[in-house]
PDB file of C-alpha atoms and ligand atoms in Angstrom:
ATOM      1  CA  MET C   1      12.422  12.223  44.988  1.00 92.00           C
ATOM      2  CA  ILE C   2      10.879   8.368  44.783  1.00 98.00           C
ATOM      3  CA  THR C   3      12.822   4.979  45.209  1.00 98.00           C
ATOM      4  CA  LYS C   4      15.234   3.708  42.293  1.00 98.00           C
ATOM      5  CA  ARG C   5      12.575   1.227  43.495  1.00 98.00           C
ATOM      6  CA  MET C   6       9.076   3.197  42.479  1.00 98.00           C
ATOM      7  CA  ALA C   7      11.075   5.003  39.352  1.00 98.00           C
ATOM      8  CA  ASP C   8      11.402   1.244  38.775  1.00 98.00           C
ATOM      9  CA  ARG C   9       8.032   0.859  38.978  1.00 98.00           C
ATOM     10  CA  ILE C  10       5.697   3.804  37.609  1.00 99.00           C
ATOM     11  CA  ASN C  11       8.533   2.722  34.560  1.00 98.00           C
ATOM     12  CA  LEU C  12       6.820  -0.854  34.314  1.00 98.00           C
ATOM     13  CA  GLN C  13       3.341   0.491  34.903  1.00 99.00           C
ATOM     14  CA  ILE C  14       4.943   2.859  31.711  1.00 98.00           C
ATOM     15  CA  ASN C  15       5.045   0.269  29.645  1.00 98.00           C
ATOM     16  CA  ARG C  16       2.420  -1.848  30.694  1.00 98.00           C
ATOM     17  CA  GLU C  17       0.340   1.654  29.546  1.00 98.00           C
ATOM     18  CA  MET C  18       1.543   1.192  26.395  1.00 98.00           C
ATOM     19  CA  TYR C  19       0.750  -2.328  25.694  1.00 98.00           C
ATOM     20  CA  SER C  20      -2.425  -1.142  26.646  1.00 98.00           C
ATOM     21  CA  ALA C  21      -2.122   1.387  23.492  1.00 98.00           C
ATOM     22  CA  TYR C  22      -1.012  -0.664  21.522  1.00 98.00           C
ATOM     23  CA  LEU C  23      -3.347  -3.652  22.387  1.00 98.00           C
ATOM     24  CA  TYR C  24      -6.723  -1.088  21.480  1.00 98.00           C
ATOM     25  CA  MET C  25      -4.576  -0.303  18.121  1.00 98.00           C
ATOM     26  CA  ALA C  26      -4.205  -3.774  17.497  1.00 98.00           C
ATOM     27  CA  MET C  27      -8.159  -4.422  17.669  1.00 98.00           C
ATOM     28  CA  SER C  28      -8.760  -1.369  16.017  1.00 98.00           C
ATOM     29  CA  ALA C  29      -8.064  -2.618  13.121  1.00 98.00           C
ATOM     30  CA  ARG C  30      -8.912  -5.835  14.184  1.00 97.00           C
ATOM     31  CA  MET C  31     -12.519  -4.109  13.933  1.00 97.00           C
ATOM     32  CA  ALA C  32     -12.076  -1.192  10.722  1.00 98.00           C
ATOM     33  CA  GLU C  33     -11.242  -4.930   8.924  1.00 97.00           C
ATOM     34  CA  ALA C  34     -14.144  -6.484   9.494  1.00 96.00           C
ATOM     35  CA  GLY C  35     -15.997  -3.501   8.881  1.00 97.00           C
ATOM     36  CA  TYR C  36     -17.231  -1.838  12.131  1.00 98.00           C
ATOM     37  CA  LYS C  37     -15.903   1.470  11.598  1.00 98.00           C
ATOM     38  CA  GLY C  38     -17.790   2.294  14.866  1.00 98.00           C
ATOM     39  CA  ILE C  39     -16.323  -0.123  17.201  1.00 98.00           C
ATOM     40  CA  ALA C  40     -13.328   0.272  15.435  1.00 98.00           C
ATOM     41  CA  ASN C  41     -12.952   4.931  16.418  1.00 98.00           C
ATOM     42  CA  TRP C  42     -13.791   3.809  20.376  1.00 98.00           C
ATOM     43  CA  LEU C  43     -11.228   1.254  19.938  1.00 98.00           C
ATOM     44  CA  MET C  44      -8.592   4.497  18.678  1.00 98.00           C
ATOM     45  CA  VAL C  45     -10.098   6.771  21.361  1.00 98.00           C
ATOM     46  CA  GLN C  46      -9.300   4.092  23.212  1.00 98.00           C
ATOM     47  CA  TYR C  47      -5.629   3.857  22.194  1.00 98.00           C
ATOM     48  CA  HIS C  48      -5.079   8.166  22.982  1.00 98.00           C
ATOM     49  CA  GLU C  49      -6.853   6.750  26.487  1.00 98.00           C
ATOM     50  CA  GLU C  50      -3.718   4.579  27.288  1.00 98.00           C
ATOM     51  CA  MET C  51      -0.781   7.247  25.126  1.00 98.00           C
ATOM     52  CA  PHE C  52      -2.902   9.689  27.683  1.00 98.00           C
ATOM     53  CA  HIS C  53      -1.873   7.168  30.604  1.00 98.00           C
ATOM     54  CA  ALA C  54       1.152   6.344  30.163  1.00 98.00           C
ATOM     55  CA  MET C  55       2.578  10.074  29.233  1.00 97.00           C
ATOM     56  CA  LYS C  56       1.099  11.122  32.933  1.00 97.00           C
ATOM     57  CA  LEU C  57       3.396   9.108  33.727  1.00 98.00           C
ATOM     58  CA  TYR C  58       6.438   9.073  32.088  1.00 98.00           C
ATOM     59  CA  GLY C  59       6.344  13.081  33.260  1.00 97.00           C
ATOM     60  CA  TYR C  60       5.199  12.038  36.937  1.00 98.00           C
ATOM     61  CA  LEU C  61       8.407  11.003  36.611  1.00 98.00           C
ATOM     62  CA  GLN C  62      10.543  13.720  35.120  1.00 97.00           C
ATOM     63  CA  ASP C  63       8.730  15.583  37.492  1.00 97.00           C
ATOM     64  CA  GLN C  64      10.183  13.665  40.491  1.00 98.00           C
ATOM     65  CA  GLY C  65      14.038  13.925  38.645  1.00 98.00           C
ATOM     66  CA  ALA C  66      13.803  10.326  38.013  1.00 98.00           C
ATOM     67  CA  SER C  67      14.357   8.284  34.479  1.00 98.00           C
ATOM     68  CA  VAL C  68      12.451   7.581  32.123  1.00 98.00           C
ATOM     69  CA  VAL C  69      13.146   4.363  30.915  1.00 98.00           C
ATOM     70  CA  LEU C  70      11.662   2.077  28.310  1.00 98.00           C
ATOM     71  CA  GLU C  71      11.798  -1.361  27.487  1.00 98.00           C
ATOM     72  CA  ALA C  72      10.116  -3.080  24.117  1.00 98.00           C
ATOM     73  CA  ILE C  73       6.342  -3.389  24.152  1.00 98.00           C
ATOM     74  CA  ALA C  74       5.379  -6.731  23.950  1.00 98.00           C
ATOM     75  CA  ARG C  75       2.766  -7.361  20.389  1.00 98.00           C
ATOM     76  CA  PRO C  76      -1.334  -7.433  21.335  1.00 98.00           C
ATOM     77  CA  ASP C  77      -1.989 -11.147  22.049  1.00 93.00           C
ATOM     78  CA  PHE C  78      -5.919 -11.558  20.986  1.00 94.00           C
ATOM     79  CA  LYS C  79      -7.790 -13.951  18.972  1.00 94.00           C
ATOM     80  CA  GLU C  80     -10.649 -13.464  19.384  1.00 90.00           C
ATOM     81  CA  THR C  81     -12.314 -11.298  16.149  1.00 88.00           C
ATOM     82  CA  GLY C  82     -16.158 -11.754  17.569  1.00 95.00           C
ATOM     83  CA  VAL C  83     -17.039  -8.774  18.932  1.00 97.00           C
ATOM     84  CA  LYS C  84     -18.882  -9.852  23.140  1.00 97.00           C
ATOM     85  CA  GLU C  85     -15.433 -11.680  23.288  1.00 97.00           C
ATOM     86  CA  LEU C  86     -13.618  -9.362  21.739  1.00 98.00           C
ATOM     87  CA  PHE C  87     -15.099  -6.301  25.218  1.00 98.00           C
ATOM     88  CA  GLN C  88     -14.793  -9.414  27.666  1.00 98.00           C
ATOM     89  CA  HIS C  89     -10.946  -9.463  26.482  1.00 98.00           C
ATOM     90  CA  VAL C  90     -10.782  -5.401  27.624  1.00 98.00           C
ATOM     91  CA  LEU C  91     -12.331  -5.651  30.599  1.00 98.00           C
ATOM     92  CA  GLU C  92     -10.329  -8.963  31.220  1.00 98.00           C
ATOM     93  CA  HIS C  93      -7.399  -6.885  30.665  1.00 98.00           C
ATOM     94  CA  GLU C  94      -9.107  -3.558  32.145  1.00 98.00           C
ATOM     95  CA  LYS C  95      -9.439  -6.029  35.293  1.00 98.00           C
ATOM     96  CA  GLY C  96      -5.053  -6.873  35.357  1.00 98.00           C
ATOM     97  CA  VAL C  97      -4.503  -3.052  35.001  1.00 98.00           C
ATOM     98  CA  SER C  98      -6.354  -1.755  37.390  1.00 98.00           C
ATOM     99  CA  ALA C  99      -4.483  -4.815  39.741  1.00 98.00           C
ATOM    100  CA  SER C 100      -1.466  -3.450  38.249  1.00 98.00           C
ATOM    101  CA  ILE C 101      -2.340   0.293  39.699  1.00 98.00           C
ATOM    102  CA  ARG C 102      -2.883  -1.367  42.970  1.00 98.00           C
ATOM    103  CA  GLU C 103      -0.081  -2.715  43.543  1.00 98.00           C
ATOM    104  CA  ILE C 104       1.324   1.483  43.036  1.00 99.00           C
ATOM    105  CA  ALA C 105      -0.761   2.506  45.463  1.00 98.00           C
ATOM    106  CA  ALA C 106       0.425  -0.276  48.205  1.00 98.00           C
ATOM    107  CA  LEU C 107       4.048  -0.019  47.190  1.00 98.00           C
ATOM    108  CA  ALA C 108       4.274   3.640  47.540  1.00 98.00           C
ATOM    109  CA  ARG C 109       1.911   3.420  51.801  1.00 98.00           C
ATOM    110  CA  GLU C 110       4.732   0.300  52.215  1.00 98.00           C
ATOM    111  CA  GLU C 111       8.251   2.768  51.147  1.00 98.00           C
ATOM    112  CA  LYS C 112       5.918   6.018  52.979  1.00 98.00           C
ATOM    113  CA  ASP C 113       5.494   8.015  49.419  1.00 98.00           C
ATOM    114  CA  TYR C 114       2.913  10.553  49.826  1.00 98.00           C
ATOM    115  CA  ALA C 115       3.674  12.008  46.532  1.00 98.00           C
ATOM    116  CA  THR C 116       3.281   9.009  44.597  1.00 98.00           C
ATOM    117  CA  GLU C 117       0.419   7.642  46.766  1.00 98.00           C
ATOM    118  CA  ALA C 118      -1.332  11.413  45.686  1.00 98.00           C
ATOM    119  CA  PHE C 119      -0.242  10.935  42.298  1.00 98.00           C
ATOM    120  CA  ILE C 120      -1.809   7.110  41.998  1.00 98.00           C
ATOM    121  CA  ALA C 121      -5.159   7.773  43.217  1.00 98.00           C
ATOM    122  CA  TRP C 122      -6.294   9.356  40.232  1.00 98.00           C
ATOM    123  CA  TYR C 123      -5.168   5.845  38.927  1.00 98.00           C
ATOM    124  CA  ILE C 124      -7.123   4.045  40.788  1.00 98.00           C
ATOM    125  CA  SER C 125     -10.599   6.281  40.024  1.00 98.00           C
ATOM    126  CA  GLU C 126      -9.644   6.092  36.348  1.00 98.00           C
ATOM    127  CA  GLN C 127      -9.632   1.921  36.374  1.00 98.00           C
ATOM    128  CA  VAL C 128     -13.695   1.780  37.911  1.00 98.00           C
ATOM    129  CA  GLU C 129     -14.319   3.757  35.453  1.00 98.00           C
ATOM    130  CA  GLU C 130     -12.318   1.578  32.939  1.00 98.00           C
ATOM    131  CA  GLU C 131     -14.036  -1.749  34.793  1.00 98.00           C
ATOM    132  CA  LYS C 132     -17.882   0.678  33.825  1.00 98.00           C
ATOM    133  CA  ASN C 133     -17.019   1.276  30.307  1.00 98.00           C
ATOM    134  CA  ALA C 134     -15.870  -2.434  28.942  1.00 98.00           C
ATOM    135  CA  THR C 135     -18.866  -3.677  31.642  1.00 98.00           C
ATOM    136  CA  GLU C 136     -20.895  -0.870  30.631  1.00 98.00           C
ATOM    137  CA  ILE C 137     -20.259  -2.305  26.921  1.00 98.00           C
ATOM    138  CA  LEU C 138     -20.533  -6.328  27.235  1.00 98.00           C
ATOM    139  CA  GLN C 139     -24.392  -5.439  28.710  1.00 98.00           C
ATOM    140  CA  THR C 140     -25.282  -3.395  25.760  1.00 97.00           C
ATOM    141  CA  ILE C 141     -24.808  -6.167  23.792  1.00 97.00           C
ATOM    142  CA  ASP C 142     -26.719  -8.589  26.205  1.00 97.00           C
ATOM    143  CA  LEU C 143     -29.522  -5.647  25.655  1.00 96.00           C
ATOM    144  CA  LEU C 144     -28.553  -5.751  22.456  1.00 96.00           C
ATOM    145  CA  GLY C 145     -28.159  -8.792  21.686  1.00 92.00           C
ATOM    146  CA  ASP C 146     -24.948 -10.937  20.108  1.00 87.00           C
ATOM    147  CA  SER C 147     -26.276 -10.643  16.773  1.00 94.00           C
ATOM    148  CA  ALA C 148     -26.041  -8.804  13.242  1.00 94.00           C
ATOM    149  CA  GLN C 149     -28.555  -6.348  14.369  1.00 96.00           C
ATOM    150  CA  GLY C 150     -27.347  -6.182  17.533  1.00 97.00           C
ATOM    151  CA  ASN C 151     -23.795  -5.559  16.386  1.00 96.00           C
ATOM    152  CA  PHE C 152     -24.965  -2.986  13.736  1.00 97.00           C
ATOM    153  CA  MET C 153     -26.316  -0.995  16.204  1.00 97.00           C
ATOM    154  CA  LEU C 154     -23.700  -1.319  18.904  1.00 98.00           C
ATOM    155  CA  ASN C 155     -21.215  -0.010  15.808  1.00 98.00           C
ATOM    156  CA  ILE C 156     -23.457   3.571  15.659  1.00 98.00           C
ATOM    157  CA  GLU C 157     -24.125   3.777  19.662  1.00 98.00           C
ATOM    158  CA  LEU C 158     -19.868   3.317  19.910  1.00 98.00           C
ATOM    159  CA  GLY C 159     -19.297   5.410  17.048  1.00 98.00           C
ATOM    160  CA  LYS C 160     -20.321   8.609  19.279  1.00 98.00           C
ATOM    161  CA  ARG C 161     -17.227   8.758  21.055  1.00 98.00           C
ATOM    162  CA  LYS C 162     -15.210  11.256  21.376  1.00 97.00           C
ATOM    163  CA  LEU C 163     -11.366  11.862  22.279  1.00 96.00           C
ATOM    164  CA  THR C 164     -11.591  14.054  25.666  1.00 93.00           C
ATOM    165  CA  VAL C 165      -8.089  12.991  26.591  1.00 95.00           C
ATOM    166  CA  PRO C 166      -5.127  15.988  25.598  1.00 90.00           C
ATOM    167  CA  VAL C 167      -2.572  14.295  22.488  1.00 88.00           C
ATOM    168  CA  ASN C 168      -0.274  17.085  22.790  1.00 88.00           C
ATOM    169  CA  PHE C 169       1.962  15.479  25.138  1.00 85.00           C
ATOM    170  CA  ALA C 170       5.280  18.413  25.763  1.00 79.00           C
ATOM    171  CA  GLU C 171       1.763  20.010  26.690  1.00 75.00           C
ATOM    172  CA  LEU C 172       1.732  17.539  30.375  1.00 69.00           C
ATOM    173  CA  GLY C 173       4.628  17.591  33.218  1.00 58.00           C
ATOM    174  CA  GLY C 174       7.855  17.759  33.381  1.00 50.00           C
ATOM    175  CA  ALA C 175       8.337  18.666  30.090  1.00 44.00           C
ATOM    176  CA  ASP C 176       8.260  22.259  30.521  1.00 47.00           C
TER     177      ASP C 176
HETATM  178 FE1  FEO B 201      -4.255   2.564  31.461  1.00 74.17          FE
HETATM  179 FE2  FEO B 201      -6.911   1.131  30.300  1.00 74.17          FE
HETATM  180  O1  FEO B 201      -6.072   1.898  31.060  1.00 74.17           O
END
């Protein structure tokens, strides 16, 4: 079992991951409208990654016999229309998620909740990857040049991103 305090904190994280999914879905729509179908693809793959992050937490709560409590998801908050500015927002957003995940790890240590500490280690590593991905895209933008031609090349590159996470959430822990 986990404490009510930990269950509440994990439920909050589910909300934050769902917000991330919603944010990337909105960004994907914005980029598709602007004609950047490849960038929209990358962001929609990211949407699925975030849904996976949320559902892994959901399954963990169920495995621990804790209640899943879903709250309202905030409206996606971004104004950027430029490609570079958009990915700067992505990187800043992911840094915020990393901080949020570290809070859970710290709480697990404080409560000597070794199960949650082991579980959340996956997210700690995942956030290294998330920040790395956004940083590399920003580096690529700088290499190609933040221009129409550069964005066109980036659009082709990001269009190659494939989904690697499961989308059938019934197969995740908790639903069996
Ligand atoms: Fe779920 Fe992008 O962190």
